[in-house]
Tab-separated table of C-alpha atoms in Angstrom:
chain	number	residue	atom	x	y	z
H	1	UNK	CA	161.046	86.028	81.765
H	2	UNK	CA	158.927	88.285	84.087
H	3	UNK	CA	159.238	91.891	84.210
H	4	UNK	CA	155.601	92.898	85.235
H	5	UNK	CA	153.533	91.056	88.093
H	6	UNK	CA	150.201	92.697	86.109
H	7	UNK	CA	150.462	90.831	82.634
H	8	UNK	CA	150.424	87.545	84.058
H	9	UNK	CA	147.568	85.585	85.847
H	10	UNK	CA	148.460	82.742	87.911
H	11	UNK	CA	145.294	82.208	90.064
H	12	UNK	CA	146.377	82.166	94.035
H	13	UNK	CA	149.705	81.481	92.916
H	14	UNK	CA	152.780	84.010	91.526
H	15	UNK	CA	156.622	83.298	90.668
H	16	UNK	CA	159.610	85.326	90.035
H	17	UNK	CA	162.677	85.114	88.027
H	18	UNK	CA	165.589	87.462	88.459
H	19	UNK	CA	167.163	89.406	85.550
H	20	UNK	CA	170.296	87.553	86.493
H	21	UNK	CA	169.283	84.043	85.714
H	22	UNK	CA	170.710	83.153	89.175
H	23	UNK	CA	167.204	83.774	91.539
H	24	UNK	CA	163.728	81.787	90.882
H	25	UNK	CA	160.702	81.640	93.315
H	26	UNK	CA	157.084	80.473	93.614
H	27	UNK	CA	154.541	81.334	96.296
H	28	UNK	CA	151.095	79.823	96.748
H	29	UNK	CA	148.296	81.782	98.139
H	30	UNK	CA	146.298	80.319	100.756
H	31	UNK	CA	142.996	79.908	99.306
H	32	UNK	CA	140.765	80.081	102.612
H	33	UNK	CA	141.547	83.683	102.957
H	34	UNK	CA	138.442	84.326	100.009
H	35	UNK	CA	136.261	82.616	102.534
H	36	UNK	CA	136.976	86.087	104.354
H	37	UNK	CA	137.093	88.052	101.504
H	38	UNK	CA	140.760	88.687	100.739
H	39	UNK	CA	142.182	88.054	97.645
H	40	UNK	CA	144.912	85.381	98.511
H	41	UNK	CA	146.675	86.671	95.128
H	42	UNK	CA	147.595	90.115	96.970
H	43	UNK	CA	149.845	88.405	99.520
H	44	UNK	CA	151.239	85.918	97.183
H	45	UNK	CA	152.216	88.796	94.367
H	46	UNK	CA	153.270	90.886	96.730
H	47	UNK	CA	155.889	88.199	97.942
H	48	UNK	CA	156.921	87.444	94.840
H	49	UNK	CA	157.157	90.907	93.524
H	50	UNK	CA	159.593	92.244	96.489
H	51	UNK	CA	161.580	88.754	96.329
H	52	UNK	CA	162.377	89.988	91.972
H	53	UNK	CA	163.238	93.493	93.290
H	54	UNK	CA	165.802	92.346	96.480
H	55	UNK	CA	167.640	89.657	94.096
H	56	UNK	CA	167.904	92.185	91.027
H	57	UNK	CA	169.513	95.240	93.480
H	58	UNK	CA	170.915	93.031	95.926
H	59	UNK	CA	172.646	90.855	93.139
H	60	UNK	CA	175.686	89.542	95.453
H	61	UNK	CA	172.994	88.276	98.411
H	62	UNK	CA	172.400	84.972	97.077
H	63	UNK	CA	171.232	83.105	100.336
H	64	UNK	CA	167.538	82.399	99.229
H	65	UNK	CA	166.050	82.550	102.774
H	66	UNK	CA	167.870	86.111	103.174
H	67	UNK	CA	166.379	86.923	99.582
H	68	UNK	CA	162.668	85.408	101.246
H	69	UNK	CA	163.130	87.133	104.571
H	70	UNK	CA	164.002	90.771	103.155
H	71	UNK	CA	160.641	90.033	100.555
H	72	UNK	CA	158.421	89.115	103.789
H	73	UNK	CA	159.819	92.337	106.090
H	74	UNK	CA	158.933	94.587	102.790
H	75	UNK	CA	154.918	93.125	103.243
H	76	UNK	CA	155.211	94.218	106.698
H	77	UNK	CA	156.887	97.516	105.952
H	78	UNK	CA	154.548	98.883	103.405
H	79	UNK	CA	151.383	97.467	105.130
H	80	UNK	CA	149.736	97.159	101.777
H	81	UNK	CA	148.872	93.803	102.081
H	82	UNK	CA	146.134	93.978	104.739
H	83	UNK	CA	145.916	90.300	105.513
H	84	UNK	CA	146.273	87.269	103.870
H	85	UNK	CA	149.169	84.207	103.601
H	86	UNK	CA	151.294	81.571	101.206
H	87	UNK	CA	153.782	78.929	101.008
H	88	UNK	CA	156.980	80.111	99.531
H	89	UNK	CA	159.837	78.232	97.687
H	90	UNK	CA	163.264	80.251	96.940
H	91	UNK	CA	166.055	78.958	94.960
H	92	UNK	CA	169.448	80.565	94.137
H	93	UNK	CA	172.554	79.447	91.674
H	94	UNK	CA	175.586	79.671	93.570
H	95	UNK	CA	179.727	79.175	93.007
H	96	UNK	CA	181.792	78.007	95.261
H	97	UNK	CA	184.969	76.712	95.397
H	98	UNK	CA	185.154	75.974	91.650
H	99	UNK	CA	181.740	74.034	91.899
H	100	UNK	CA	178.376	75.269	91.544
H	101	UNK	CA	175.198	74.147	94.128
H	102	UNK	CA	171.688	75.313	93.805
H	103	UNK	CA	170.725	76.838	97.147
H	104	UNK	CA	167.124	76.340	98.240
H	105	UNK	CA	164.649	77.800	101.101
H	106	UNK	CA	161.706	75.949	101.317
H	107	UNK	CA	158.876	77.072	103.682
H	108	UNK	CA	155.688	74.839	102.864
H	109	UNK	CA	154.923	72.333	100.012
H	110	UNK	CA	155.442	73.422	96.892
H	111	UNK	CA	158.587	71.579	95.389
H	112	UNK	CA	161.716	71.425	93.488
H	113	UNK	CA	163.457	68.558	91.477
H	114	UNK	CA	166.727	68.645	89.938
H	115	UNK	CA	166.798	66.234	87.471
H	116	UNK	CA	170.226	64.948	85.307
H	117	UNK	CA	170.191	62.539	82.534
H	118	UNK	CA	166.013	62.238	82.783
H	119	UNK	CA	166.813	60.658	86.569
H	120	UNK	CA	165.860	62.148	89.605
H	121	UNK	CA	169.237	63.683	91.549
H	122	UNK	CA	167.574	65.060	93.913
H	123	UNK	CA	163.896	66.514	95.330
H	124	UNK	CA	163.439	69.223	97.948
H	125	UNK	CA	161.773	68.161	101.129
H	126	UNK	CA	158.683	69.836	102.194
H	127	UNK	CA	157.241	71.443	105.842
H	128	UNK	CA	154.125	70.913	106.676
H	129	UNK	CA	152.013	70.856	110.195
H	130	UNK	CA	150.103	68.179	109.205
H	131	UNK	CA	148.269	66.672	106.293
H	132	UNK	CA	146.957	69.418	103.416
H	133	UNK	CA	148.059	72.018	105.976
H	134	UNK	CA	152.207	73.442	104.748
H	135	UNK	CA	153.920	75.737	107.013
H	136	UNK	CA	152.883	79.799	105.582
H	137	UNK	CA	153.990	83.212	105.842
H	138	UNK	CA	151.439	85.128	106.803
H	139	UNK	CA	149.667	89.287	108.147
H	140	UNK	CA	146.613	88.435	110.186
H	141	UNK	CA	144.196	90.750	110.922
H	142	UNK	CA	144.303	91.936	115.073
H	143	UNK	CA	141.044	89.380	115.495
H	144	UNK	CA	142.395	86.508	114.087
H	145	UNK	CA	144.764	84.542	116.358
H	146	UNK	CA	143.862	81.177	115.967
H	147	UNK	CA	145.790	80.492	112.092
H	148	UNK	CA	148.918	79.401	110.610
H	149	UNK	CA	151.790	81.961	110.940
H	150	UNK	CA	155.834	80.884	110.566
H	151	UNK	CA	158.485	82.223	110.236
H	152	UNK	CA	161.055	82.335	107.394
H	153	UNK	CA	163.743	81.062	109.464
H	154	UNK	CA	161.760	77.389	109.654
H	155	UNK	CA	162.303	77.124	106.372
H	156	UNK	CA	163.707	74.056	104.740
H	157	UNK	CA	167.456	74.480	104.016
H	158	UNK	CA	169.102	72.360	101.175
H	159	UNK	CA	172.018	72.413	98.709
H	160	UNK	CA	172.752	70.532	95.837
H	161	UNK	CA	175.705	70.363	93.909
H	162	UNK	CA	174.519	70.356	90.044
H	163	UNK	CA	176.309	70.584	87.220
H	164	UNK	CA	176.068	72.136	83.118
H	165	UNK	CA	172.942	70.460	81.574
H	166	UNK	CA	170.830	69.804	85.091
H	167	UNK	CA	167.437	70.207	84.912
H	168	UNK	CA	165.446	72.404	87.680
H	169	UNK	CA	161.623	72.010	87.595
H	170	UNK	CA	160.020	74.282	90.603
H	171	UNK	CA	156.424	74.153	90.803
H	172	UNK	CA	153.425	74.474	93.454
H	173	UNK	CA	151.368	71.421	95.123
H	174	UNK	CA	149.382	71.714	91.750
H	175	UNK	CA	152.108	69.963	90.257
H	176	UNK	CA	153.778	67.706	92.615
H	177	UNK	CA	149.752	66.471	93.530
H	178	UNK	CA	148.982	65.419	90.388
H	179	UNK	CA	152.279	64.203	89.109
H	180	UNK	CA	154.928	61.610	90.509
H	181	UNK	CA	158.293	62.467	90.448
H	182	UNK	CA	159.300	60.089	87.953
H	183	UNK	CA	156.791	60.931	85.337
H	184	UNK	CA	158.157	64.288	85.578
H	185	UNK	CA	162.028	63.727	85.402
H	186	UNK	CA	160.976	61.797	82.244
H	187	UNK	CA	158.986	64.940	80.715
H	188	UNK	CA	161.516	67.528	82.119
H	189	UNK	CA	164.433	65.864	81.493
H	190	UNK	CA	165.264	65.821	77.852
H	191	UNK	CA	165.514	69.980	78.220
H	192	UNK	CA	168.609	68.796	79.322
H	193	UNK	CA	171.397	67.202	78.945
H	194	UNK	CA	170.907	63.161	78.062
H	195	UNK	CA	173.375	60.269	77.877
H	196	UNK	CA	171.061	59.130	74.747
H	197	UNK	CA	169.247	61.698	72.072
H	198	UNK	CA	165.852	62.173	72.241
H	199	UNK	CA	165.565	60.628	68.136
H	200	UNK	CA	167.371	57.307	69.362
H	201	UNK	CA	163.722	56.752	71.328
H	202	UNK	CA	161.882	57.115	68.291
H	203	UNK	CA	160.199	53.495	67.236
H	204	UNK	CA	162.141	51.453	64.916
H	205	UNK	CA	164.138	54.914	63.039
H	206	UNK	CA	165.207	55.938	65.838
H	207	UNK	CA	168.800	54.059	66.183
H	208	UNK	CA	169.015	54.907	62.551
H	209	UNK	CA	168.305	58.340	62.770
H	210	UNK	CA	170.661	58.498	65.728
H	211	UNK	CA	173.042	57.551	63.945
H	212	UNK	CA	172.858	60.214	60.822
H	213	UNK	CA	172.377	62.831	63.570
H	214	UNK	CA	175.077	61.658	65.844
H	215	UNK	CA	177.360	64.587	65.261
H	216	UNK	CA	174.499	67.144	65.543
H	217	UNK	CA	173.601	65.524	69.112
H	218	UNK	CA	175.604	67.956	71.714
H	219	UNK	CA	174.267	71.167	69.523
H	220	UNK	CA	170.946	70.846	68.398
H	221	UNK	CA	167.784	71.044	70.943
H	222	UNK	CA	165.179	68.818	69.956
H	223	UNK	CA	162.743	69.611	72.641
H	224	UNK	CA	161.373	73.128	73.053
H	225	UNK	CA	161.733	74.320	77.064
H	226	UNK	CA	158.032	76.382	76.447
H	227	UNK	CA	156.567	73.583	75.141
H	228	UNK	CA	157.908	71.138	78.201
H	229	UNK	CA	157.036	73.445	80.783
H	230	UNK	CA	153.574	73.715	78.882
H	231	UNK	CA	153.065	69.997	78.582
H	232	UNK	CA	154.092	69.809	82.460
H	233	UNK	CA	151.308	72.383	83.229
H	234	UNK	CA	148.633	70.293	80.841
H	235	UNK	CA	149.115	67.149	81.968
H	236	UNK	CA	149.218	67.703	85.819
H	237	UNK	CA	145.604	69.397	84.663
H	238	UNK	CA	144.184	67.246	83.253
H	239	UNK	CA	145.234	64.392	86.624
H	240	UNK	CA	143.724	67.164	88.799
H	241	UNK	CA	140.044	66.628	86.795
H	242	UNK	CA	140.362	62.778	86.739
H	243	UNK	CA	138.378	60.943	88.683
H	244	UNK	CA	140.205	57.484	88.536
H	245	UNK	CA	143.874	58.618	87.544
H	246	UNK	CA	146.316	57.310	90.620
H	247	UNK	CA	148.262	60.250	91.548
H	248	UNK	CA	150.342	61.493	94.164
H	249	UNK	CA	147.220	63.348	95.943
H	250	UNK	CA	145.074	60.241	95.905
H	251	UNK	CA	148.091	58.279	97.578
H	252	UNK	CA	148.117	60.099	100.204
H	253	UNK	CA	144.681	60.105	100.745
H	254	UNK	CA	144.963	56.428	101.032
H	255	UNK	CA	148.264	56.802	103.562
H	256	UNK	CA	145.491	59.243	105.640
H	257	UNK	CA	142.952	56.709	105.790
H	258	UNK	CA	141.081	57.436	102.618
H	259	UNK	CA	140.057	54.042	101.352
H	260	UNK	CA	140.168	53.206	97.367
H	261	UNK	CA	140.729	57.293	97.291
H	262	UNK	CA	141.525	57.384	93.655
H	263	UNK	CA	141.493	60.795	91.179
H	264	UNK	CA	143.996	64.364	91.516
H	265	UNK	CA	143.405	67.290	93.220
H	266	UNK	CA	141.941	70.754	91.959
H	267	UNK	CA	144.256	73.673	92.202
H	268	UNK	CA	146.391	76.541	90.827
H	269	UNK	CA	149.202	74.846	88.777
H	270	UNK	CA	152.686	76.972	88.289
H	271	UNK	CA	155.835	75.637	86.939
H	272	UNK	CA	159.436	76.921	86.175
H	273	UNK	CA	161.280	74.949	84.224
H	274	UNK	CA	165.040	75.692	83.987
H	275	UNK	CA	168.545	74.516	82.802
H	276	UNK	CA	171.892	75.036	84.223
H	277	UNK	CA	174.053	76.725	81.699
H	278	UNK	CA	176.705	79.055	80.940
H	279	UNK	CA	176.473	82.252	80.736
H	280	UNK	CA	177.576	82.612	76.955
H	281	UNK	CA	174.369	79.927	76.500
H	282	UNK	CA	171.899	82.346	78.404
H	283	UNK	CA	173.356	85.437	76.431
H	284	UNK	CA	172.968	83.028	73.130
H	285	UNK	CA	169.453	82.514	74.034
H	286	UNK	CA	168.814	86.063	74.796
């Protein structure tokens, strides 16, 4: 839960959640704007700040590239944000026709997994120009004209259909570079709901335990969302400072050319980690 964009510190990076449960973003500030001295934090709060207020008084627009688009015009509007640019990832929970899909607008490469029964179901495809440089919404200053500027309407469009129990993990390249897919399904995963109990993978008690618990295993949580979404955060950390770790960064270093390119990749690291539920559950929880 977010309600001020001043308590928290998230580097170049910012996030929102809506009061509703049913709007989540993240936005990544380019960092080469410090080279010019501008904060690449103002654009990327900014963002992320008018996306919260459009989704929470604007509760019936759930098209997350019309929630993005009316965020970006409000930069523009107030002209606070002098110059300066990010990647932005907007998701929405929508019903429709007795089924329920999480909507996505994707403009750059931060990334979204939704994840059921610890598997991958599906992963949100990125836009990029070209390697390490994502497509960016952007206010440049009259003299620059030679930089990255797109629009919200190239954004990556996807929908999903998902289901009670799903697990949605939506996190910047800090993540997704310094973590594969699959070792964060795995992690992410047991917030959710699992064909097998998280005891039963305990060595040697854990069939046994399984077993005395068995009833218990639809209504007790055994993992703590915080501390998964922590964990997440720590681990993708520590990849970024290795040296040797194969990751997902040093991979495509290799794809680019980069021989025996081994190690992760430095950065900002923000996560959102997220269930799909009822709304008795959320109100439960509250």
């Amino acid at each position: 839960k977010r309600t001020s964009f001043i308590e928290l510190d998230c580097g170049e990076d910012s996030f929102f959640v809506s009061n509703n449960y049913k709007s989540i973003g993240l936005a990544d500030g380019v960092g080469g704007w410090r080279d010019m001295g501008v904060d690449p934090a103002h654009f990327s709060n900014a963002l992320m700040e008018n996306a919260k207020l459009y989704s929470e008084t604007h509760r019936k627009d759930l098209n997350p590239e019309s929630i993005l688009q009316h965020a970006f015009d409000k930069i523009k509007r107030d002209r606070f944000v002098k110059a300066g640019s990010s990647t932005a990832i907007v998701a929405t929970l929508v019903a429709e026709g007795g089924k329920n899909f999480l909507d996505v607008a994707n403009v750059g490469d931060s990334g979204c997994l939704v994840i059921r029964n610890r598997q991958i179901l599906h992963r949100v495809h990125e836009l990029v120009h070209g390697f390490n440089a994502p497509f960016q919404l952007a206010i440049l200053p009259p003299h620059l004209t030679k930089a990255f500027s797109d629009n919200v309407g190239d954004a990556v469009r996807e929908r999903v259909e998902v289901q009670k129990g799903d697990v949605i993990v939506m996190g910047t390249d800090g993540l997704f570079d310094n973590r594969f897919n699959s070792q964060i399904a795995s992690d992410a995963g047991w917030v959710g709901k699992t064909d097998v109990s998280i005891i039963s993978k305990i060595p040697f008690l854990g069939n046994v335990l399984s077993v005395f618990f068995a009833k218990y295993d639809q209504e007790v949580d055994y993992i703590d969302p915080y501390r998964v979404a922590t964990r997440l955060v720590h681990d993708a950390y520590k990849t970024s400072l290795s040296k040797e770790e194969n990751s997902p960064w040093s991979s495509l270093l290799r794809q680019a050319g980069v021989e025996d390119a081994k190690g992760g990749k430095v950065d900002d690291i923000t996560v959102l980690l997220g269930r799909i539920s009822t709304r008795e559950e959320v109100n439960l929880s509250s």
